mmCIF file of C-alpha atoms in Angstrom:
data_model
loop_
_atom_site.group_PDB
_atom_site.id
_atom_site.type_symbol
_atom_site.label_atom_id
_atom_site.label_comp_id
_atom_site.label_asym_id
_atom_site.label_seq_id
_atom_site.Cartn_x
_atom_site.Cartn_y
_atom_site.Cartn_z
ATOM 1 C CA MET A 1 18.749 14.419 -24.899
ATOM 2 C CA PRO A 2 21.040 17.432 -24.411
ATOM 3 C CA ARG A 3 23.942 17.444 -26.865
ATOM 4 C CA VAL A 4 27.395 18.077 -25.449
ATOM 5 C CA LEU A 5 30.436 18.773 -27.581
ATOM 6 C CA VAL A 6 33.622 17.465 -25.953
ATOM 7 C CA THR A 7 36.791 18.921 -27.419
ATOM 8 C CA GLY A 8 39.664 16.518 -26.925
ATOM 9 C CA GLY A 9 37.127 13.744 -26.399
ATOM 10 C CA ALA A 10 39.445 11.036 -27.730
ATOM 11 C CA GLY A 11 42.057 11.827 -25.113
ATOM 12 C CA PHE A 12 42.560 10.598 -21.562
ATOM 13 C CA VAL A 13 39.963 12.603 -19.628
ATOM 14 C CA GLY A 14 37.784 12.842 -22.725
ATOM 15 C CA ALA A 15 37.456 9.060 -23.214
ATOM 16 C CA ASN A 16 36.389 8.672 -19.598
ATOM 17 C CA LEU A 17 34.025 11.650 -19.777
ATOM 18 C CA VAL A 18 32.343 10.483 -22.980
ATOM 19 C CA ARG A 19 31.497 7.164 -21.323
ATOM 20 C CA HIS A 20 30.191 8.899 -18.234
ATOM 21 C CA LEU A 21 27.994 11.310 -20.179
ATOM 22 C CA LEU A 22 26.583 8.602 -22.414
ATOM 23 C CA GLY A 23 25.662 6.638 -19.315
ATOM 24 C CA ARG A 24 23.780 9.709 -18.019
ATOM 25 C CA GLY A 25 21.724 10.070 -21.184
ATOM 26 C CA PHE A 26 23.628 12.816 -22.973
ATOM 27 C CA ASP A 27 24.038 12.946 -26.741
ATOM 28 C CA VAL A 28 27.801 13.377 -27.241
ATOM 29 C CA ARG A 29 29.830 14.777 -30.139
ATOM 30 C CA VAL A 30 33.638 14.778 -30.064
ATOM 31 C CA LEU A 31 36.084 17.145 -31.730
ATOM 32 C CA ASP A 32 39.684 15.889 -31.633
ATOM 33 C CA ASP A 33 42.686 16.303 -33.938
ATOM 34 C CA LEU A 34 44.018 12.911 -32.805
ATOM 35 C CA SER A 35 47.493 14.336 -32.247
ATOM 36 C CA THR A 36 47.531 12.605 -28.857
ATOM 37 C CA GLY A 37 44.041 11.176 -28.505
ATOM 38 C CA ARG A 38 43.202 7.767 -29.947
ATOM 39 C CA LEU A 39 40.120 6.733 -31.886
ATOM 40 C CA ASP A 40 40.298 3.252 -30.368
ATOM 41 C CA TYR A 41 39.509 4.838 -26.985
ATOM 42 C CA LEU A 42 36.016 5.443 -28.372
ATOM 43 C CA ASP A 43 35.505 2.148 -30.185
ATOM 44 C CA GLY A 44 31.964 0.853 -30.053
ATOM 45 C CA LEU A 45 30.495 3.990 -28.451
ATOM 46 C CA PRO A 46 27.422 5.737 -29.937
ATOM 47 C CA VAL A 47 29.229 9.019 -30.364
ATOM 48 C CA GLU A 48 29.825 11.323 -33.334
ATOM 49 C CA VAL A 49 33.530 11.989 -33.843
ATOM 50 C CA ARG A 50 34.774 14.913 -35.919
ATOM 51 C CA GLU A 51 38.475 15.090 -36.658
ATOM 52 C CA GLY A 52 39.758 18.645 -36.447
ATOM 53 C CA SER A 53 41.876 21.032 -34.429
ATOM 54 C CA ILE A 54 40.711 23.784 -32.118
ATOM 55 C CA THR A 55 43.243 25.993 -33.899
ATOM 56 C CA ASP A 56 40.989 25.755 -36.984
ATOM 57 C CA ALA A 57 38.228 28.254 -36.256
ATOM 58 C CA GLY A 58 36.017 26.961 -39.058
ATOM 59 C CA ALA A 59 36.259 23.352 -37.884
ATOM 60 C CA VAL A 60 35.359 24.455 -34.360
ATOM 61 C CA ARG A 61 32.332 26.451 -35.531
ATOM 62 C CA ARG A 62 31.044 23.485 -37.531
ATOM 63 C CA ALA A 63 31.475 21.132 -34.599
ATOM 64 C CA VAL A 64 29.736 23.490 -32.159
ATOM 65 C CA ARG A 65 26.546 23.898 -34.195
ATOM 66 C CA GLY A 66 23.572 22.235 -32.584
ATOM 67 C CA SER A 67 25.260 21.800 -29.202
ATOM 68 C CA ASP A 68 23.618 22.684 -25.918
ATOM 69 C CA ALA A 69 26.898 22.708 -23.967
ATOM 70 C CA ILE A 70 30.633 22.413 -24.577
ATOM 71 C CA VAL A 71 33.248 20.750 -22.421
ATOM 72 C CA HIS A 72 36.571 22.150 -23.551
ATOM 73 C CA LEU A 73 39.308 19.645 -22.759
ATOM 74 C CA ALA A 74 41.499 19.915 -25.855
ATOM 75 C CA ALA A 75 44.884 21.426 -25.030
ATOM 76 C CA MET A 76 48.610 21.089 -25.231
ATOM 77 C CA SER A 77 49.079 19.713 -21.722
ATOM 78 C CA GLY A 78 52.003 19.710 -19.371
ATOM 79 C CA VAL A 79 54.498 22.158 -17.921
ATOM 80 C CA ALA A 80 57.656 20.722 -19.508
ATOM 81 C CA PRO A 81 56.270 20.708 -23.104
ATOM 82 C CA SER A 82 55.130 24.335 -22.666
ATOM 83 C CA VAL A 83 58.587 25.391 -21.526
ATOM 84 C CA ALA A 84 60.135 23.627 -24.538
ATOM 85 C CA HIS A 85 57.511 24.873 -27.033
ATOM 86 C CA PRO A 86 55.863 28.077 -25.762
ATOM 87 C CA GLY A 87 54.663 29.120 -29.225
ATOM 88 C CA ARG A 88 52.773 25.873 -29.728
ATOM 89 C CA ASP A 89 51.310 26.172 -26.222
ATOM 90 C CA PHE A 90 50.054 29.662 -27.101
ATOM 91 C CA ALA A 91 48.544 28.613 -30.429
ATOM 92 C CA ILE A 92 46.636 25.651 -28.980
ATOM 93 C CA ASN A 93 45.771 26.780 -25.463
ATOM 94 C CA VAL A 94 45.203 30.487 -26.015
ATOM 95 C CA GLU A 95 44.075 30.913 -29.619
ATOM 96 C CA GLY A 96 42.337 27.503 -29.614
ATOM 97 C CA THR A 97 40.391 28.359 -26.457
ATOM 98 C CA PHE A 98 39.323 31.657 -27.950
ATOM 99 C CA ASN A 99 38.070 29.804 -31.036
ATOM 100 C CA VAL A 100 35.935 27.535 -28.848
ATOM 101 C CA LEU A 101 34.412 30.416 -26.893
ATOM 102 C CA ASP A 102 33.832 32.483 -30.006
ATOM 103 C CA ALA A 103 32.117 29.549 -31.695
ATOM 104 C CA ALA A 104 29.917 29.163 -28.618
ATOM 105 C CA ARG A 105 28.989 32.816 -28.867
ATOM 106 C CA ARG A 106 28.143 32.585 -32.575
ATOM 107 C CA ALA A 107 26.024 29.468 -32.065
ATOM 108 C CA SER A 108 24.307 30.760 -28.882
ATOM 109 C CA VAL A 109 25.573 27.812 -26.835
ATOM 110 C CA GLY A 110 24.507 28.527 -23.260
ATOM 111 C CA ARG A 111 27.065 26.546 -21.234
ATOM 112 C CA VAL A 112 30.797 25.964 -21.450
ATOM 113 C CA VAL A 113 32.945 23.970 -19.013
ATOM 114 C CA PHE A 114 36.666 24.736 -19.287
ATOM 115 C CA ALA A 115 39.388 22.367 -18.085
ATOM 116 C CA SER A 116 41.875 24.577 -16.312
ATOM 117 C CA SER A 117 44.746 23.506 -14.085
ATOM 118 C CA GLY A 118 46.387 23.972 -10.735
ATOM 119 C CA ALA A 119 49.375 25.213 -12.783
ATOM 120 C CA VAL A 120 47.683 28.639 -12.665
ATOM 121 C CA LEU A 121 48.807 28.728 -9.001
ATOM 122 C CA ALA A 122 52.135 26.888 -9.378
ATOM 123 C CA ALA A 123 54.116 29.444 -7.339
ATOM 124 C CA ALA A 124 51.425 29.938 -4.673
ATOM 125 C CA ARG A 125 51.684 28.487 -1.209
ATOM 126 C CA PRO A 126 49.342 25.490 -0.846
ATOM 127 C CA PRO A 127 46.678 24.516 -0.122
ATOM 128 C CA LEU A 128 45.560 25.939 -3.482
ATOM 129 C CA HIS A 129 42.150 27.584 -3.548
ATOM 130 C CA GLU A 130 40.146 29.966 -5.719
ATOM 131 C CA GLU A 131 40.868 33.129 -3.708
ATOM 132 C CA LEU A 132 44.644 32.985 -4.230
ATOM 133 C CA ALA A 133 46.203 35.390 -6.703
ATOM 134 C CA PRO A 134 47.308 33.557 -9.887
ATOM 135 C CA ARG A 135 51.026 32.749 -9.955
ATOM 136 C CA PRO A 136 51.907 30.555 -12.952
ATOM 137 C CA LEU A 137 55.512 29.409 -13.384
ATOM 138 C CA ALA A 138 55.350 28.222 -16.979
ATOM 139 C CA PRO A 139 53.592 29.056 -20.253
ATOM 140 C CA TYR A 140 51.147 26.202 -19.624
ATOM 141 C CA GLY A 141 49.834 27.781 -16.418
ATOM 142 C CA ALA A 142 49.657 31.201 -18.076
ATOM 143 C CA SER A 143 47.658 29.775 -21.009
ATOM 144 C CA LYS A 144 45.163 28.208 -18.599
ATOM 145 C CA LEU A 145 44.847 31.517 -16.782
ATOM 146 C CA TYR A 146 43.921 33.128 -20.090
ATOM 147 C CA GLY A 147 41.264 30.457 -20.567
ATOM 148 C CA GLU A 148 39.718 31.241 -17.177
ATOM 149 C CA ALA A 149 39.712 34.983 -17.995
ATOM 150 C CA ILE A 150 38.154 34.677 -21.450
ATOM 151 C CA LEU A 151 35.548 32.256 -20.074
ATOM 152 C CA GLN A 152 34.566 34.869 -17.509
ATOM 153 C CA ALA A 153 34.575 37.650 -20.117
ATOM 154 C CA PHE A 154 32.239 35.718 -22.423
ATOM 155 C CA SER A 155 29.539 35.790 -19.750
ATOM 156 C CA THR A 156 28.819 39.105 -21.469
ATOM 157 C CA TYR A 157 27.208 37.006 -24.218
ATOM 158 C CA GLY A 158 25.019 35.049 -21.841
ATOM 159 C CA ILE A 159 27.297 32.018 -21.574
ATOM 160 C CA VAL A 160 27.356 30.205 -18.237
ATOM 161 C CA GLY A 161 31.039 29.349 -17.931
ATOM 162 C CA VAL A 162 32.462 27.009 -15.321
ATOM 163 C CA GLY A 163 36.200 26.630 -14.937
ATOM 164 C CA LEU A 164 37.555 23.510 -13.275
ATOM 165 C CA ARG A 165 41.169 23.558 -12.129
ATOM 166 C CA PHE A 166 42.272 19.953 -12.310
ATOM 167 C CA SER A 167 45.044 18.761 -10.031
ATOM 168 C CA ASN A 168 47.179 15.789 -11.214
ATOM 169 C CA VAL A 169 44.633 13.491 -12.871
ATOM 170 C CA TYR A 170 45.296 9.793 -13.416
ATOM 171 C CA GLY A 171 43.374 6.635 -14.317
ATOM 172 C CA PRO A 172 42.354 4.450 -17.284
ATOM 173 C CA PHE A 173 42.870 5.583 -20.898
ATOM 174 C CA CYS A 174 46.185 7.283 -19.989
ATOM 175 C CA ALA A 175 48.400 5.015 -22.125
ATOM 176 C CA HIS A 176 49.548 7.956 -24.294
ATOM 177 C CA LYS A 177 50.152 10.381 -21.446
ATOM 178 C CA ARG A 178 53.510 11.594 -20.121
ATOM 179 C CA SER A 179 52.210 12.469 -16.666
ATOM 180 C CA VAL A 180 54.036 11.089 -13.648
ATOM 181 C CA VAL A 181 51.539 8.341 -12.820
ATOM 182 C CA ALA A 182 51.350 7.121 -16.423
ATOM 183 C CA GLU A 183 55.138 7.183 -16.717
ATOM 184 C CA PHE A 184 55.664 5.330 -13.433
ATOM 185 C CA VAL A 185 53.149 2.635 -14.318
ATOM 186 C CA ARG A 186 54.532 2.262 -17.828
ATOM 187 C CA ARG A 187 58.065 1.891 -16.525
ATOM 188 C CA VAL A 188 57.195 -0.513 -13.740
ATOM 189 C CA LEU A 189 55.317 -2.739 -16.218
ATOM 190 C CA GLY A 190 58.380 -2.655 -18.480
ATOM 191 C CA GLY A 191 60.743 -3.592 -15.641
ATOM 192 C CA ARG A 192 62.547 -0.223 -15.799
ATOM 193 C CA PRO A 193 63.558 2.181 -12.992
ATOM 194 C CA LEU A 194 61.160 4.953 -12.095
ATOM 195 C CA VAL A 195 62.568 8.355 -13.110
ATOM 196 C CA ILE A 196 62.468 11.023 -10.407
ATOM 197 C CA TYR A 197 63.441 14.595 -11.244
ATOM 198 C CA GLY A 198 65.171 16.443 -8.415
ATOM 199 C CA ASP A 199 65.067 15.097 -4.877
ATOM 200 C CA GLY A 200 61.529 13.672 -5.176
ATOM 201 C CA ARG A 201 60.247 15.662 -2.220
ATOM 202 C CA GLN A 202 58.075 17.824 -4.488
ATOM 203 C CA THR A 203 54.403 17.083 -3.807
ATOM 204 C CA ARG A 204 51.269 16.721 -5.914
ATOM 205 C CA ASP A 205 47.561 16.132 -5.375
ATOM 206 C CA PHE A 206 46.588 13.019 -7.347
ATOM 207 C CA LEU A 207 42.935 12.954 -8.470
ATOM 208 C CA HIS A 208 41.302 9.932 -10.111
ATOM 209 C CA VAL A 209 39.565 10.557 -13.429
ATOM 210 C CA ASP A 210 36.343 8.924 -12.154
ATOM 211 C CA ASP A 211 36.049 11.777 -9.683
ATOM 212 C CA VAL A 212 36.851 14.331 -12.393
ATOM 213 C CA VAL A 213 34.057 13.254 -14.743
ATOM 214 C CA VAL A 214 31.469 13.519 -11.968
ATOM 215 C CA ALA A 215 32.575 17.103 -11.315
ATOM 216 C CA VAL A 216 32.397 17.903 -15.039
ATOM 217 C CA GLU A 217 28.835 16.553 -15.322
ATOM 218 C CA ARG A 218 27.777 18.679 -12.372
ATOM 219 C CA ALA A 219 29.484 21.706 -13.920
ATOM 220 C CA ILE A 220 27.507 21.160 -17.161
ATOM 221 C CA ARG A 221 24.320 21.396 -15.103
ATOM 222 C CA ALA A 222 25.453 24.539 -13.208
ATOM 223 C CA ARG A 223 23.160 27.556 -13.390
ATOM 224 C CA ARG A 224 25.786 30.208 -12.874
ATOM 225 C CA SER A 225 29.365 30.892 -13.854
ATOM 226 C CA ALA A 226 32.009 29.821 -11.333
ATOM 227 C CA LEU A 227 35.559 28.616 -10.838
ATOM 228 C CA PHE A 228 36.362 25.494 -8.851
ATOM 229 C CA GLN A 229 39.579 23.875 -7.641
ATOM 230 C CA LEU A 230 39.488 20.079 -7.987
ATOM 231 C CA GLY A 231 41.695 17.714 -6.047
ATOM 232 C CA THR A 232 41.695 15.479 -2.999
ATOM 233 C CA GLY A 233 43.257 17.810 -0.454
ATOM 234 C CA ARG A 234 45.970 15.195 0.142
ATOM 235 C CA GLU A 235 49.632 15.976 -0.418
ATOM 236 C CA THR A 236 51.759 13.142 -1.831
ATOM 237 C CA SER A 237 55.476 13.389 -2.564
ATOM 238 C CA ILE A 238 56.848 11.948 -5.808
ATOM 239 C CA VAL A 239 59.049 9.580 -3.770
ATOM 240 C CA SER A 240 55.980 8.337 -1.876
ATOM 241 C CA LEU A 241 54.151 7.873 -5.160
ATOM 242 C CA ALA A 242 57.031 5.808 -6.533
ATOM 243 C CA ARG A 243 56.993 3.563 -3.484
ATOM 244 C CA LEU A 244 53.217 3.112 -3.738
ATOM 245 C CA VAL A 245 53.334 2.280 -7.459
ATOM 246 C CA ALA A 246 56.032 -0.345 -6.816
ATOM 247 C CA ARG A 247 54.034 -1.813 -3.957
ATOM 248 C CA VAL A 248 50.812 -1.998 -5.941
ATOM 249 C CA ALA A 249 52.715 -3.626 -8.820
ATOM 250 C CA GLY A 250 54.374 -6.081 -6.424
ATOM 251 C CA VAL A 251 57.932 -5.268 -7.558
ATOM 252 C CA PRO A 252 61.030 -3.866 -5.817
ATOM 253 C CA LEU A 253 61.428 -0.093 -6.088
ATOM 254 C CA GLU A 254 64.160 0.991 -8.522
ATOM 255 C CA VAL A 255 64.757 4.717 -9.046
ATOM 256 C CA GLU A 256 66.731 6.703 -11.623
ATOM 257 C CA ARG A 257 67.552 10.267 -10.510
ATOM 258 C CA ARG A 258 67.597 13.153 -12.960
ATOM 259 C CA PRO A 259 68.051 16.940 -12.546
ATOM 260 C CA PRO A 260 64.957 18.992 -11.608
ATOM 261 C CA ARG A 261 62.911 20.430 -14.479
ATOM 262 C CA PRO A 262 62.245 24.182 -14.786
ATOM 263 C CA GLY A 263 58.788 25.645 -14.230
ATOM 264 C CA GLU A 264 57.506 22.921 -11.905
ATOM 265 C CA ALA A 265 55.933 23.624 -8.508
ATOM 266 C CA SER A 266 57.659 22.352 -5.382
ATOM 267 C CA ARG A 267 54.410 21.718 -3.512
ATOM 268 C CA ASN A 268 50.853 21.248 -4.698
ATOM 269 C CA TYR A 269 47.638 20.218 -2.979
ATOM 270 C CA THR A 270 44.173 21.712 -2.953
ATOM 271 C CA ASP A 271 41.332 22.972 -0.805
ATOM 272 C CA VAL A 272 38.114 21.703 -2.430
ATOM 273 C CA SER A 273 35.671 23.441 -0.076
ATOM 274 C CA ARG A 274 34.117 25.554 -2.829
ATOM 275 C CA ALA A 275 33.541 22.539 -5.076
ATOM 276 C CA ALA A 276 31.958 20.719 -2.137
ATOM 277 C CA ARG A 277 29.510 23.590 -1.674
ATOM 278 C CA GLY A 278 28.943 24.710 -5.261
ATOM 279 C CA LEU A 279 28.947 21.357 -7.048
ATOM 280 C CA ARG A 280 28.079 19.095 -4.102
ATOM 281 C CA TRP A 281 31.193 17.197 -5.071
ATOM 282 C CA ARG A 282 33.793 15.277 -3.092
ATOM 283 C CA PRO A 283 36.523 12.937 -4.385
ATOM 284 C CA ARG A 284 35.809 9.279 -3.663
ATOM 285 C CA VAL A 285 38.673 7.230 -5.085
ATOM 286 C CA ALA A 286 41.608 6.569 -2.731
ATOM 287 C CA LEU A 287 45.090 6.801 -4.277
ATOM 288 C CA GLU A 288 46.109 3.176 -3.748
ATOM 289 C CA GLU A 289 42.793 1.923 -5.124
ATOM 290 C CA GLY A 290 43.085 4.213 -8.131
ATOM 291 C CA LEU A 291 46.677 3.235 -8.854
ATOM 292 C CA ALA A 292 45.752 -0.449 -8.748
ATOM 293 C CA GLY A 293 42.975 0.126 -11.291
ATOM 294 C CA THR A 294 45.248 2.206 -13.508
ATOM 295 C CA LEU A 295 47.965 -0.448 -13.444
ATOM 296 C CA THR A 296 45.447 -3.162 -14.329
ATOM 297 C CA TRP A 297 44.106 -1.121 -17.244
ATOM 298 C CA MET A 298 47.554 -0.309 -18.605
ATOM 299 C CA ARG A 299 48.680 -3.919 -18.254
ATOM 300 C CA GLU A 300 45.625 -5.071 -20.234
ATOM 301 C CA HIS A 301 46.084 -2.424 -22.941
ATOM 302 C CA ARG A 302 49.828 -2.530 -23.455
ATOM 303 C CA ARG A 303 50.832 -2.337 -27.070
ATOM 304 C CA PRO A 304 53.295 -4.910 -28.427
ATOM 305 C CA GLY A 305 56.890 -3.706 -28.297
#
């Protein structure tokens, strides 16, 4: 079985991806510092877990040895945290990503899949696609742009590198996340108002994690380096999302308004034509269906208090 190292494999996307890859016959190793990821997300799975940070070059090199491919998910995620802590964003997302690629080079790993973000194009006019000039608005987007560039540069060493720009991903195993879907579901389950920053007319492209992991698996199998935008192509405002979450939960909509946050895009949705051609991939999970499943999972896995 091919061995895949998943950095950040105890996190949200990672926990879903590990399950998907195991079900497809891959041998999976995880590297995670457990700063946000949770070991209980991997309970009972036949997976090797190594605790360590991607900022520790030695730990990364040890984890990479013997791998046939790497899926690099580990990151400091989110626009707002990067604006508040740009130095930490740089250390994890820039230096950490270099450590992963350099370890791949040293160990002659042939394939690397990098989790990038639509934040690379935050100031661009949607629909977002791969031919647009990068226009990040925050350190987070800039750090992901670095990751795309270094991935491309390391093709010099024979590495097939595939960058996947995730849109706003949601789904099971998101209990620790501070993304808008996770926050809305958490608050609606707790009987609290949904917090909307600004006027709520800002839009996002919400992509279910089940669709993401299929794209990642196909990227692992890719024969040439490439960059793909992942999303649904559907534009949903934050106000509309709030209404939908309340409806799925079967509760009245209550909203708390707060000032807009710096560095966030006003509009965001994607054109996934290249992924459809290059990965033979299309998103399958409708937003209302995905939200219902996410709410059910979070309700069943709520921690006391």
